[in-house]
Coordinates of C-alpha atoms in Angstrom, one line a residue:
M1 CA 12.2 -45.2 -8.0
H2 CA 10.1 -44.6 -11.1
D3 CA 8.5 -41.2 -11.9
I4 CA 5.4 -42.9 -13.4
L5 CA 4.3 -46.5 -13.2
I6 CA 1.5 -47.5 -15.6
I7 CA -0.5 -50.6 -14.9
G8 CA -2.0 -51.9 -18.1
A9 CA -0.5 -51.9 -21.6
G10 CA -3.8 -51.6 -23.5
P11 CA -5.0 -48.6 -25.5
A12 CA -5.6 -46.5 -22.4
G13 CA -2.1 -47.2 -21.0
L14 CA -0.6 -46.4 -24.4
A15 CA -2.6 -43.2 -24.7
V16 CA -1.2 -42.0 -21.3
A17 CA 2.4 -43.0 -22.1
A18 CA 2.3 -41.3 -25.5
R19 CA 0.7 -38.1 -24.0
L20 CA 3.4 -37.9 -21.3
R21 CA 6.0 -37.9 -24.1
E22 CA 4.2 -35.5 -26.4
P23 CA 5.4 -31.8 -26.2
T24 CA 2.6 -30.5 -28.6
P25 CA -0.7 -32.3 -28.0
S26 CA -3.6 -31.6 -30.3
A27 CA -5.8 -31.0 -27.3
V28 CA -3.7 -27.9 -26.5
F29 CA -2.2 -26.8 -29.7
T30 CA -3.9 -25.9 -33.0
D31 CA -1.9 -26.2 -36.2
A32 CA -0.8 -22.6 -36.0
E33 CA 0.2 -23.1 -32.4
H34 CA 2.3 -26.1 -33.4
N35 CA 4.3 -23.9 -35.7
R36 CA 4.6 -21.3 -32.9
Y37 CA 5.8 -23.8 -30.4
Q38 CA 8.5 -25.0 -32.8
W39 CA 9.6 -21.4 -33.4
I40 CA 9.8 -20.7 -29.6
Q41 CA 11.7 -24.0 -29.0
K42 CA 14.3 -23.0 -31.6
H43 CA 15.0 -19.7 -29.9
S44 CA 14.6 -20.9 -26.3
G45 CA 17.0 -19.4 -23.8
R46 CA 17.7 -16.3 -26.0
M47 CA 14.7 -14.2 -25.4
N48 CA 12.7 -12.3 -22.8
L49 CA 9.1 -12.9 -22.0
R50 CA 6.6 -10.2 -21.0
P51 CA 3.0 -10.9 -20.2
R52 CA 0.6 -9.3 -22.6
G53 CA -1.0 -6.1 -21.3
H54 CA 1.6 -5.5 -18.6
G55 CA 4.2 -2.8 -19.0
A56 CA 6.6 -4.0 -16.5
Q57 CA 9.4 -6.4 -17.6
R58 CA 9.5 -9.8 -16.1
S59 CA 12.6 -11.8 -15.3
K60 CA 14.1 -13.8 -18.2
C61 CA 13.1 -17.4 -18.4
S62 CA 13.5 -20.1 -20.9
V63 CA 10.1 -21.2 -22.3
V64 CA 11.2 -24.8 -22.8
N65 CA 13.9 -25.4 -20.2
N66 CA 12.5 -23.7 -17.1
H67 CA 11.4 -26.8 -15.3
K68 CA 12.6 -30.4 -14.9
Y69 CA 9.5 -32.4 -15.3
G70 CA 7.6 -30.4 -18.0
I71 CA 5.2 -32.8 -19.7
G72 CA 5.1 -30.3 -22.6
N73 CA 8.9 -30.1 -22.8
K74 CA 10.4 -31.9 -25.8
D75 CA 13.8 -32.0 -24.2
T76 CA 12.6 -33.4 -20.9
T77 CA 9.7 -35.7 -21.7
S78 CA 12.1 -38.4 -22.8
N79 CA 13.8 -38.1 -19.4
L80 CA 10.7 -39.2 -17.5
D81 CA 11.3 -42.6 -15.9
I82 CA 8.2 -44.5 -17.1
Q83 CA 7.6 -48.2 -16.4
V84 CA 4.6 -50.2 -17.6
L85 CA 3.3 -53.5 -16.2
D86 CA 0.9 -55.8 -17.9
S87 CA -0.1 -59.3 -17.0
S88 CA -1.0 -60.5 -20.5
G89 CA 2.3 -60.1 -22.2
P90 CA 5.6 -58.1 -22.6
G91 CA 4.4 -55.7 -25.4
W92 CA 1.9 -53.0 -26.0
L93 CA -1.7 -54.0 -26.9
H94 CA -0.9 -57.7 -26.3
S95 CA -4.3 -58.6 -24.9
W96 CA -6.1 -56.3 -27.4
M97 CA -4.5 -58.0 -30.4
A98 CA -5.0 -61.5 -28.9
N99 CA -8.7 -60.8 -28.7
F100 CA -8.8 -59.7 -32.3
A101 CA -7.0 -62.9 -33.4
A102 CA -9.3 -65.1 -31.2
L103 CA -12.5 -63.7 -32.6
G104 CA -11.2 -63.2 -36.2
I105 CA -11.9 -59.4 -36.1
S106 CA -10.9 -57.8 -39.3
H107 CA -12.0 -54.2 -38.6
L108 CA -12.5 -52.0 -35.5
R109 CA -15.9 -50.6 -34.6
S110 CA -14.6 -47.1 -34.0
P111 CA -14.1 -44.3 -36.6
M112 CA -10.8 -43.0 -37.8
F113 CA -10.4 -40.2 -35.3
F114 CA -10.5 -42.7 -32.4
H115 CA -6.9 -43.6 -31.6
P116 CA -4.4 -43.2 -28.8
C117 CA -2.0 -40.7 -30.4
P118 CA -2.2 -37.3 -28.7
R119 CA -0.5 -35.3 -31.4
D120 CA -3.0 -35.2 -34.2
R121 CA -6.7 -36.0 -34.3
D122 CA -6.4 -37.1 -37.9
G123 CA -3.2 -39.1 -37.3
L124 CA -4.7 -42.5 -38.1
L125 CA -6.3 -41.2 -41.3
A126 CA -3.0 -39.6 -42.4
F127 CA -1.2 -42.8 -41.7
A128 CA -3.6 -44.8 -43.8
Q129 CA -3.2 -42.3 -46.7
E130 CA 0.6 -42.1 -46.3
T131 CA 1.0 -45.9 -46.4
G132 CA -1.5 -46.3 -49.3
R133 CA -3.9 -48.4 -47.2
C134 CA -7.1 -46.4 -47.3
G135 CA -8.6 -49.3 -49.2
E136 CA -8.5 -51.4 -46.0
C137 CA -10.8 -48.9 -44.3
V138 CA -14.5 -49.5 -44.5
E139 CA -17.2 -46.8 -44.5
I140 CA -19.5 -46.8 -41.4
A141 CA -23.0 -46.8 -42.8
N142 CA -25.9 -44.7 -41.6
C143 CA -23.7 -42.0 -40.2
V144 CA -23.0 -39.4 -42.8
G145 CA -25.9 -38.1 -44.9
K146 CA -27.8 -41.4 -44.5
S147 CA -30.6 -40.8 -42.1
M148 CA -33.2 -43.5 -42.1
S149 CA -36.5 -43.0 -43.8
K150 CA -39.7 -43.3 -41.8
H151 CA -40.5 -46.5 -43.7
R152 CA -37.2 -48.2 -42.8
R153 CA -37.5 -47.0 -39.2
K154 CA -41.0 -48.4 -38.8
K155 CA -40.0 -51.7 -40.4
K156 CA -37.0 -52.2 -38.0
V157 CA -39.1 -51.3 -35.0
A158 CA -41.7 -53.9 -36.1
Q159 CA -38.9 -56.5 -36.3
G160 CA -38.1 -55.8 -32.6
L161 CA -35.0 -53.8 -33.3
E162 CA -34.0 -50.7 -31.4
I163 CA -32.5 -48.0 -33.5
G164 CA -29.8 -45.9 -31.7
T165 CA -29.5 -43.1 -34.2
T166 CA -31.8 -40.4 -32.8
V167 CA -31.4 -37.5 -30.5
R168 CA -34.2 -35.7 -28.6
R169 CA -34.7 -32.0 -29.1
R170 CA -37.2 -30.0 -27.2
D171 CA -38.8 -28.4 -30.2
K172 CA -39.0 -31.5 -32.5
G173 CA -38.9 -34.5 -30.2
A174 CA -36.8 -37.4 -31.5
V175 CA -35.1 -36.5 -34.8
A176 CA -32.6 -38.4 -36.9
L177 CA -29.0 -37.6 -36.4
E178 CA -26.8 -36.7 -39.4
I179 CA -23.1 -36.2 -39.5
D180 CA -21.8 -33.3 -41.6
E181 CA -20.8 -34.3 -45.1
R182 CA -17.4 -32.7 -44.7
D183 CA -16.7 -35.2 -41.9
R184 CA -17.4 -38.2 -44.2
K185 CA -13.6 -39.1 -44.3
D186 CA -13.6 -39.6 -40.5
Y187 CA -16.5 -42.1 -40.5
F188 CA -14.5 -45.1 -41.9
T189 CA -13.3 -47.8 -39.6
P190 CA -9.7 -49.0 -40.0
S191 CA -8.7 -52.6 -40.4
A192 CA -7.0 -54.4 -37.5
G193 CA -3.8 -54.3 -39.5
V194 CA -3.8 -50.6 -40.1
F195 CA -4.7 -49.8 -36.5
G196 CA -2.0 -52.2 -35.2
D197 CA 0.7 -50.7 -37.5
Y198 CA -0.3 -47.2 -36.5
C199 CA 0.0 -48.0 -32.8
A200 CA 3.4 -49.5 -33.5
D201 CA 4.3 -46.3 -35.3
V202 CA 3.1 -44.3 -32.2
V203 CA 5.2 -46.6 -29.9
G204 CA 8.3 -46.0 -32.0
R205 CA 7.7 -42.3 -32.4
Y206 CA 7.7 -41.7 -28.6
G207 CA 10.4 -44.3 -27.7
L208 CA 8.0 -46.5 -25.8
E209 CA 9.3 -49.9 -27.1
D210 CA 11.1 -51.2 -24.0
L211 CA 8.8 -49.9 -21.3
V212 CA 6.4 -52.8 -21.0
E213 CA 7.2 -55.7 -18.6
E214 CA 5.0 -58.8 -18.1
A215 CA 4.0 -58.8 -14.5
Q216 CA 0.8 -59.1 -12.5
V217 CA 0.2 -56.6 -9.7
A218 CA -0.6 -58.1 -6.2
S219 CA -0.9 -54.9 -4.2
I220 CA -0.5 -51.1 -4.3
D221 CA 0.2 -49.2 -1.2
S222 CA 1.0 -45.5 -0.5
G223 CA 3.1 -44.0 2.3
S224 CA 6.4 -42.4 3.3
D225 CA 8.0 -44.9 5.6
F226 CA 8.7 -48.0 3.5
D227 CA 11.7 -49.9 4.8
E228 CA 12.6 -51.3 1.4
V229 CA 13.2 -47.8 -0.2
D230 CA 16.8 -47.4 -1.4
L231 CA 18.9 -45.3 0.9
H232 CA 19.6 -43.0 -2.0
H233 CA 15.9 -42.0 -1.9
K234 CA 15.5 -41.8 1.9
D235 CA 15.8 -38.1 1.8
E236 CA 12.9 -37.9 -0.7
T237 CA 10.5 -40.1 1.2
T238 CA 9.1 -37.4 3.3
K239 CA 6.7 -37.3 0.4
K240 CA 4.2 -40.1 -0.1
I241 CA 5.2 -42.7 -2.7
F242 CA 3.6 -45.8 -4.0
K243 CA 4.8 -49.3 -3.3
V244 CA 3.7 -51.7 -6.0
T245 CA 4.3 -55.4 -5.4
T246 CA 3.8 -58.0 -8.1
T247 CA 2.9 -61.7 -7.7
D248 CA 6.5 -62.7 -8.3
G249 CA 7.5 -60.8 -5.1
I250 CA 9.3 -57.9 -6.9
I251 CA 8.7 -54.5 -5.3
R252 CA 8.7 -51.3 -7.3
F253 CA 8.4 -47.7 -6.0
A254 CA 6.9 -44.8 -8.0
K255 CA 6.0 -41.2 -7.5
V256 CA 2.8 -41.6 -9.6
V257 CA 0.8 -44.6 -10.5
V258 CA -1.7 -44.8 -13.5
L259 CA -4.3 -47.6 -13.4
A260 CA -5.3 -48.5 -17.0
I261 CA -6.9 -51.9 -16.7
G262 CA -10.3 -51.5 -18.4
A263 CA -13.4 -52.4 -16.3
G264 CA -11.4 -54.0 -13.6
G265 CA -14.2 -56.4 -12.6
K266 CA -15.2 -60.0 -13.0
P267 CA -16.9 -61.3 -16.1
N268 CA -20.7 -61.3 -15.9
M269 CA -21.7 -65.0 -15.3
P270 CA -24.8 -66.5 -13.9
R271 CA -22.6 -68.5 -11.5
E272 CA -19.1 -69.7 -11.1
L273 CA -18.3 -72.7 -13.3
T274 CA -17.0 -75.9 -11.7
A275 CA -13.7 -77.4 -13.0
A276 CA -15.7 -80.0 -15.0
E277 CA -18.1 -77.4 -16.5
K278 CA -15.1 -75.4 -17.8
E279 CA -14.6 -78.1 -20.4
G280 CA -17.9 -77.0 -22.0
A281 CA -18.2 -73.3 -21.3
C282 CA -16.2 -70.1 -21.0
H283 CA -16.5 -66.4 -20.9
S284 CA -15.4 -64.4 -24.0
T285 CA -12.6 -62.8 -22.0
Q286 CA -11.0 -66.3 -21.8
L287 CA -10.9 -66.9 -25.5
P288 CA -7.4 -65.3 -26.1
K289 CA -6.0 -67.8 -23.5
Q290 CA -7.3 -70.9 -25.2
V291 CA -8.1 -72.4 -28.6
F292 CA -11.4 -71.0 -29.9
L293 CA -13.1 -74.4 -30.4
A294 CA -12.4 -77.2 -27.9
P295 CA -10.6 -80.2 -29.3
R296 CA -13.6 -82.5 -28.9
M297 CA -15.6 -79.9 -30.9
M298 CA -13.1 -80.0 -33.7
Q299 CA -13.2 -83.8 -33.7
K300 CA -17.0 -83.8 -34.1
I301 CA -16.8 -81.2 -36.9
L302 CA -14.1 -83.3 -38.7
K303 CA -16.4 -86.4 -38.4
R304 CA -19.3 -84.3 -39.8
A305 CA -21.3 -85.0 -36.6
P306 CA -24.0 -82.6 -35.6
T307 CA -22.8 -79.8 -33.4
A308 CA -24.7 -77.1 -31.5
V309 CA -23.4 -74.1 -29.6
M310 CA -25.1 -71.4 -27.5
V311 CA -23.9 -67.8 -27.4
V312 CA -25.3 -65.8 -24.5
G313 CA -25.3 -62.0 -25.1
G314 CA -26.6 -59.4 -27.4
G315 CA -23.5 -57.2 -28.1
L316 CA -20.8 -57.1 -30.7
T317 CA -18.7 -59.7 -29.0
A318 CA -21.6 -62.1 -29.0
A319 CA -22.1 -61.5 -32.7
Q320 CA -18.4 -62.0 -33.4
T321 CA -18.3 -65.2 -31.4
A322 CA -21.4 -66.6 -33.2
N323 CA -19.8 -65.7 -36.6
Q324 CA -16.5 -67.3 -35.7
C325 CA -18.2 -70.5 -34.6
I326 CA -20.1 -70.8 -37.9
E327 CA -17.0 -70.0 -39.9
N328 CA -15.1 -72.7 -38.0
G329 CA -17.7 -75.3 -39.0
V330 CA -20.2 -75.4 -36.1
G331 CA -23.5 -76.8 -37.3
H332 CA -25.9 -74.5 -35.5
V333 CA -25.5 -71.5 -33.2
F334 CA -28.3 -70.4 -30.8
M335 CA -27.8 -66.7 -29.9
V336 CA -29.7 -65.8 -26.8
M337 CA -30.2 -62.4 -25.3
R338 CA -32.5 -61.0 -22.6
S339 CA -33.3 -57.7 -24.3
A340 CA -34.1 -56.6 -27.8
L341 CA -31.4 -56.7 -30.5
K342 CA -30.0 -53.1 -30.7
L343 CA -28.3 -51.8 -33.8
K344 CA -25.9 -49.0 -33.4
P345 CA -22.8 -48.0 -35.3
F346 CA -20.8 -47.5 -32.1
D347 CA -21.0 -48.5 -28.5
I348 CA -22.6 -45.2 -27.6
D349 CA -25.3 -43.2 -29.4
L350 CA -24.3 -40.8 -32.2
D351 CA -25.5 -37.8 -30.2
W352 CA -22.4 -38.3 -28.0
M353 CA -20.1 -38.2 -31.1
G354 CA -21.7 -36.0 -33.7
K355 CA -22.4 -32.3 -33.8
F356 CA -24.5 -32.5 -30.6
Q357 CA -21.8 -34.1 -28.5
N358 CA -20.9 -30.8 -26.7
V359 CA -24.4 -30.5 -25.5
Q360 CA -24.5 -34.0 -24.2
K361 CA -21.1 -33.9 -22.5
A362 CA -21.8 -30.5 -20.9
T363 CA -25.0 -31.9 -19.5
F364 CA -23.1 -34.9 -18.1
W365 CA -20.2 -32.9 -16.6
S366 CA -22.6 -30.3 -15.0
A367 CA -24.7 -33.0 -13.3
D368 CA -25.4 -32.4 -9.7
S369 CA -24.3 -35.8 -8.4
D370 CA -22.4 -38.9 -9.3
E371 CA -25.7 -40.8 -9.1
E372 CA -27.1 -38.6 -11.9
R373 CA -24.0 -39.1 -14.0
L374 CA -24.1 -42.9 -13.5
E375 CA -27.7 -42.9 -14.7
M376 CA -26.8 -40.9 -17.8
L377 CA -23.8 -43.1 -18.5
L378 CA -25.9 -46.3 -18.3
T379 CA -28.6 -44.7 -20.5
A380 CA -26.1 -43.6 -23.1
R381 CA -24.5 -47.0 -23.4
N382 CA -27.8 -49.0 -23.0
G383 CA -26.2 -52.4 -22.9
G384 CA -24.7 -54.3 -25.7
S385 CA -25.4 -53.4 -29.4
I386 CA -24.3 -54.6 -32.8
P387 CA -23.2 -52.5 -35.7
P388 CA -25.3 -52.8 -38.9
R389 CA -22.2 -54.2 -40.8
Y390 CA -22.0 -57.2 -38.5
F391 CA -25.7 -57.6 -38.4
K392 CA -25.7 -58.3 -42.1
K393 CA -23.3 -61.2 -41.5
L394 CA -25.7 -62.6 -38.9
Q395 CA -28.6 -62.2 -41.3
A396 CA -26.7 -64.3 -43.9
H397 CA -26.2 -67.0 -41.3
V398 CA -29.9 -67.0 -40.3
A399 CA -30.8 -67.3 -44.0
N400 CA -28.5 -70.4 -44.2
R401 CA -30.2 -71.8 -41.1
S402 CA -26.9 -72.0 -39.3
L403 CA -27.9 -69.4 -36.7
S404 CA -31.0 -68.6 -34.8
I405 CA -31.4 -65.4 -32.8
H406 CA -33.7 -65.4 -29.7
I407 CA -34.5 -62.0 -28.2
H408 CA -36.1 -61.4 -24.8
T409 CA -34.9 -64.9 -23.8
T410 CA -33.0 -66.0 -20.7
V411 CA -31.3 -69.2 -19.6
V412 CA -33.1 -70.5 -16.5
N413 CA -31.3 -73.9 -16.2
Q414 CA -28.1 -75.4 -17.4
T415 CA -26.8 -78.8 -16.4
W416 CA -23.5 -80.3 -17.5
D417 CA -23.5 -84.0 -18.3
E418 CA -19.9 -85.3 -17.7
Q419 CA -20.6 -88.6 -19.4
R420 CA -22.0 -87.1 -22.6
R421 CA -19.8 -84.0 -22.2
S422 CA -22.7 -81.8 -23.2
W423 CA -25.2 -79.3 -21.7
Y424 CA -28.9 -79.6 -21.0
V425 CA -30.3 -76.1 -21.3
E426 CA -33.7 -74.7 -20.5
T427 CA -34.7 -71.2 -21.5
D428 CA -37.6 -68.8 -20.8
P429 CA -39.5 -68.7 -23.1
P430 CA -38.6 -72.2 -24.3
I431 CA -36.8 -72.5 -27.7
V432 CA -38.8 -74.9 -29.8
D433 CA -35.9 -76.4 -31.8
L434 CA -33.3 -76.4 -29.1
P435 CA -31.6 -79.8 -29.1
P436 CA -31.3 -81.8 -25.9
E437 CA -27.5 -81.6 -26.1
I438 CA -25.5 -78.3 -26.4
D439 CA -21.8 -78.9 -27.0
Y440 CA -20.5 -75.6 -25.8
I441 CA -21.7 -72.3 -24.2
Y442 CA -20.0 -69.0 -24.8
Y443 CA -20.9 -66.2 -22.4
A444 CA -20.4 -62.9 -24.2
T445 CA -21.9 -60.9 -21.4
G446 CA -19.3 -58.3 -20.8
V447 CA -17.5 -57.3 -17.6
R448 CA -19.1 -55.3 -14.8
P449 CA -16.8 -52.6 -13.4
D450 CA -16.0 -53.2 -9.7
A451 CA -13.5 -50.9 -8.1
D452 CA -14.3 -52.4 -4.7
G453 CA -13.5 -55.9 -5.9
L454 CA -9.9 -55.2 -7.0
P455 CA -7.8 -57.1 -4.4
F456 CA -4.6 -55.2 -5.2
L457 CA -6.2 -51.9 -4.2
S458 CA -7.1 -53.2 -0.6
P459 CA -4.2 -51.4 1.1
L460 CA -5.1 -48.1 -0.6
R461 CA -8.8 -48.5 0.1
E462 CA -8.1 -49.0 3.8
K463 CA -5.9 -45.8 4.0
F464 CA -7.8 -43.6 1.6
P465 CA -11.4 -44.8 1.3
I466 CA -13.5 -43.2 -1.4
E467 CA -17.1 -43.6 -2.6
V468 CA -18.0 -46.0 -5.3
K469 CA -21.1 -45.8 -7.5
G470 CA -22.2 -48.7 -9.7
G471 CA -18.7 -50.2 -9.4
L472 CA -17.1 -46.9 -10.5
P473 CA -14.8 -44.9 -8.2
C474 CA -15.7 -41.3 -7.5
L475 CA -12.4 -39.8 -8.6
T476 CA -11.3 -36.2 -8.6
Q477 CA -11.7 -34.1 -11.7
D478 CA -8.1 -34.9 -12.6
L479 CA -9.0 -38.6 -12.4
A480 CA -6.9 -39.1 -9.2
W481 CA -8.0 -41.5 -6.5
A482 CA -8.0 -38.6 -4.0
K483 CA -6.7 -35.0 -3.8
D484 CA -3.3 -36.0 -2.2
V485 CA -3.1 -39.5 -3.7
P486 CA -1.6 -39.4 -7.2
L487 CA -3.0 -42.7 -8.3
F488 CA -4.8 -41.9 -11.6
V489 CA -7.4 -44.0 -13.3
A490 CA -7.8 -44.2 -17.1
G491 CA -10.3 -46.2 -19.1
R492 CA -13.7 -47.5 -18.2
L493 CA -13.2 -47.1 -14.4
A494 CA -13.0 -43.3 -15.0
G495 CA -16.6 -43.3 -16.4
L496 CA -18.1 -40.9 -13.7
R497 CA -15.6 -38.2 -14.8
I498 CA -15.0 -38.9 -18.5
G499 CA -18.5 -39.9 -19.7
P500 CA -20.1 -42.7 -21.7
D501 CA -17.1 -42.9 -24.0
C502 CA -14.8 -43.8 -21.2
G503 CA -14.4 -47.4 -22.4
N504 CA -13.5 -46.6 -26.0
L505 CA -10.4 -45.1 -27.7
E506 CA -11.7 -41.6 -27.6
G507 CA -12.3 -41.8 -23.9
A508 CA -8.8 -43.2 -23.5
R509 CA -7.3 -40.2 -25.2
A510 CA -9.5 -37.7 -23.2
G511 CA -8.4 -39.4 -20.0
A512 CA -4.8 -39.3 -20.9
E513 CA -5.0 -35.5 -21.5
R514 CA -6.4 -34.9 -18.0
I515 CA -3.9 -37.2 -16.4
S516 CA -0.9 -35.7 -18.1
W517 CA -1.7 -32.2 -16.7
A518 CA -2.1 -33.5 -13.2
V519 CA 1.0 -35.6 -13.4
E520 CA 3.0 -32.6 -14.4
D521 CA 1.8 -30.8 -11.2
V522 CA 2.7 -33.8 -9.0
L523 CA 6.2 -34.1 -10.4
E524 CA 6.8 -30.4 -10.1
G525 CA 6.5 -30.9 -6.4
W526 CA 9.5 -33.3 -6.4
R527 CA 11.9 -30.6 -7.7
P528 CA 14.5 -29.5 -5.1
D529 CA 13.2 -25.9 -5.2
G530 CA 9.6 -27.1 -4.8
G531 CA 8.5 -26.2 -8.3
E532 CA 8.1 -23.1 -10.5
D533 CA 7.5 -19.7 -9.2
A534 CA 4.3 -17.9 -10.2
D535 CA 6.0 -16.0 -13.1
D536 CA 7.4 -19.2 -14.7
E537 CA 4.1 -20.9 -14.3
Y538 CA 2.3 -18.0 -15.9
H539 CA 4.7 -17.9 -18.9
R540 CA 4.6 -21.7 -19.4
L541 CA 0.8 -21.9 -19.3
C542 CA 0.4 -18.9 -21.6
H543 CA 2.6 -20.4 -24.3
R544 CA 1.1 -23.9 -23.9
V545 CA -2.4 -22.6 -24.7
G546 CA -1.1 -20.0 -27.2
S547 CA -2.6 -17.0 -25.4
V548 CA 0.6 -14.9 -25.8
N549 CA 1.4 -13.0 -28.9
M550 CA 4.4 -14.7 -30.5
Y551 CA 6.1 -11.4 -31.4
E552 CA 6.0 -10.1 -27.8
S553 CA 8.7 -12.6 -27.0
L554 CA 11.0 -10.7 -29.4
D555 CA 11.2 -7.9 -26.9
G556 CA 14.9 -7.7 -25.9
F557 CA 15.9 -10.4 -28.4
E558 CA 19.6 -10.4 -29.1

């Protein structure tokens, strides 16, 4: 039986696994407290602890070795039995890296302090400096000390572009956001190579190399009376455990399950494609599983025959898909989106990341209902958007007449001609120069979260039904499915508790922090003695948050 079973080996899954193996996380320890922790660890087992402000001596206890499953314990974190399942491949970030390769992505969209490592907020920046690869990082424009002038703002609005770099204040209305100049070093974006190597360094640092197994989950159930449980564990099964069955028929048991599968829904498509239509269209999520351009498309390009492709969507993936088509030789790309073209450095507005982020997050977390939080989440994300750096690439293609962008336009009819192996497409409003034959359609329309639509959660939903708002489950504050059901959810499906950044790297790390604390409490309940006594719990928490004077622990030191 595993202590922890993580489903999903993407950034959110890696963030959880690394946090469970990290004894001194940056979310809990400052730099000074890191030093303090190392000092206490060195002298563990040879000192008395006395709570500050209390005259009475407490019983001796070891700060580091007083419990079996301490997530903050360097000596025991490596003893946690962690297993990771991922359907895309046998390694960490397999699907993530495949997407980067399929779309030719050279750099991430996120800043340097967005990464899955729990130890150091500046870990990725330090890695780039240490390895001499800062030159591979690109500055993110219009963030630090580069607020837009009124003239530039009016010009962009006149062009039909929405500018997502403002925040509303009661006294001044909408004002331009600026990031402090001292934070300039953080607002660079790493190359895919730097980020990949850093994640590999994180995997090696925490000994996570052999945890991932390629398997697709078929069902997750919870109970205490499973017949398949090993007799060695029968005495333990008075507590509820999870039974996880994969499509190959293998059954695994775990005390805790962490779901880190992204949005968990189906791709946004106007309708299901028939088998014949799949020859001429796909959703962007399918690109890592196939060649980017269909063989017949490549043949036409090699023959220098005219080619036309339509990309449906107005976000970064749509822009990357259009750019990749043109760089692979497609004659003309029609980029169609139902809304205005939105330019934003990140997938959420700067007021959720800059110096006003605490105000925004506090408002979100203190909302009266999940409906209110869902509305705030949708408003903050506001659909797909394109960073200015990528928009410059699109502008160059438009100037070369290889790309045309059509805003406020929808596809009203699409018919696949099996003989000609092309599409006949009608739009509203009509596109004047749209050719009668479109060779291929890419849907870069995102994935809608759908907790109710996950088939492998059916047994759990039947036994422990919970509310779902906008496809997002109404989790506990610890990101658990329910109070007594230690199935934890990381990533985008935890949006109603984490906030609008739930789907990016920062949200993955924030979710991992919450989950790790809750997992520790769950595993403590599996100890033979039922967990720590109140004194041990007091001492452990005090030292973890650094609220005890370091020198008080010298009392009675021998």
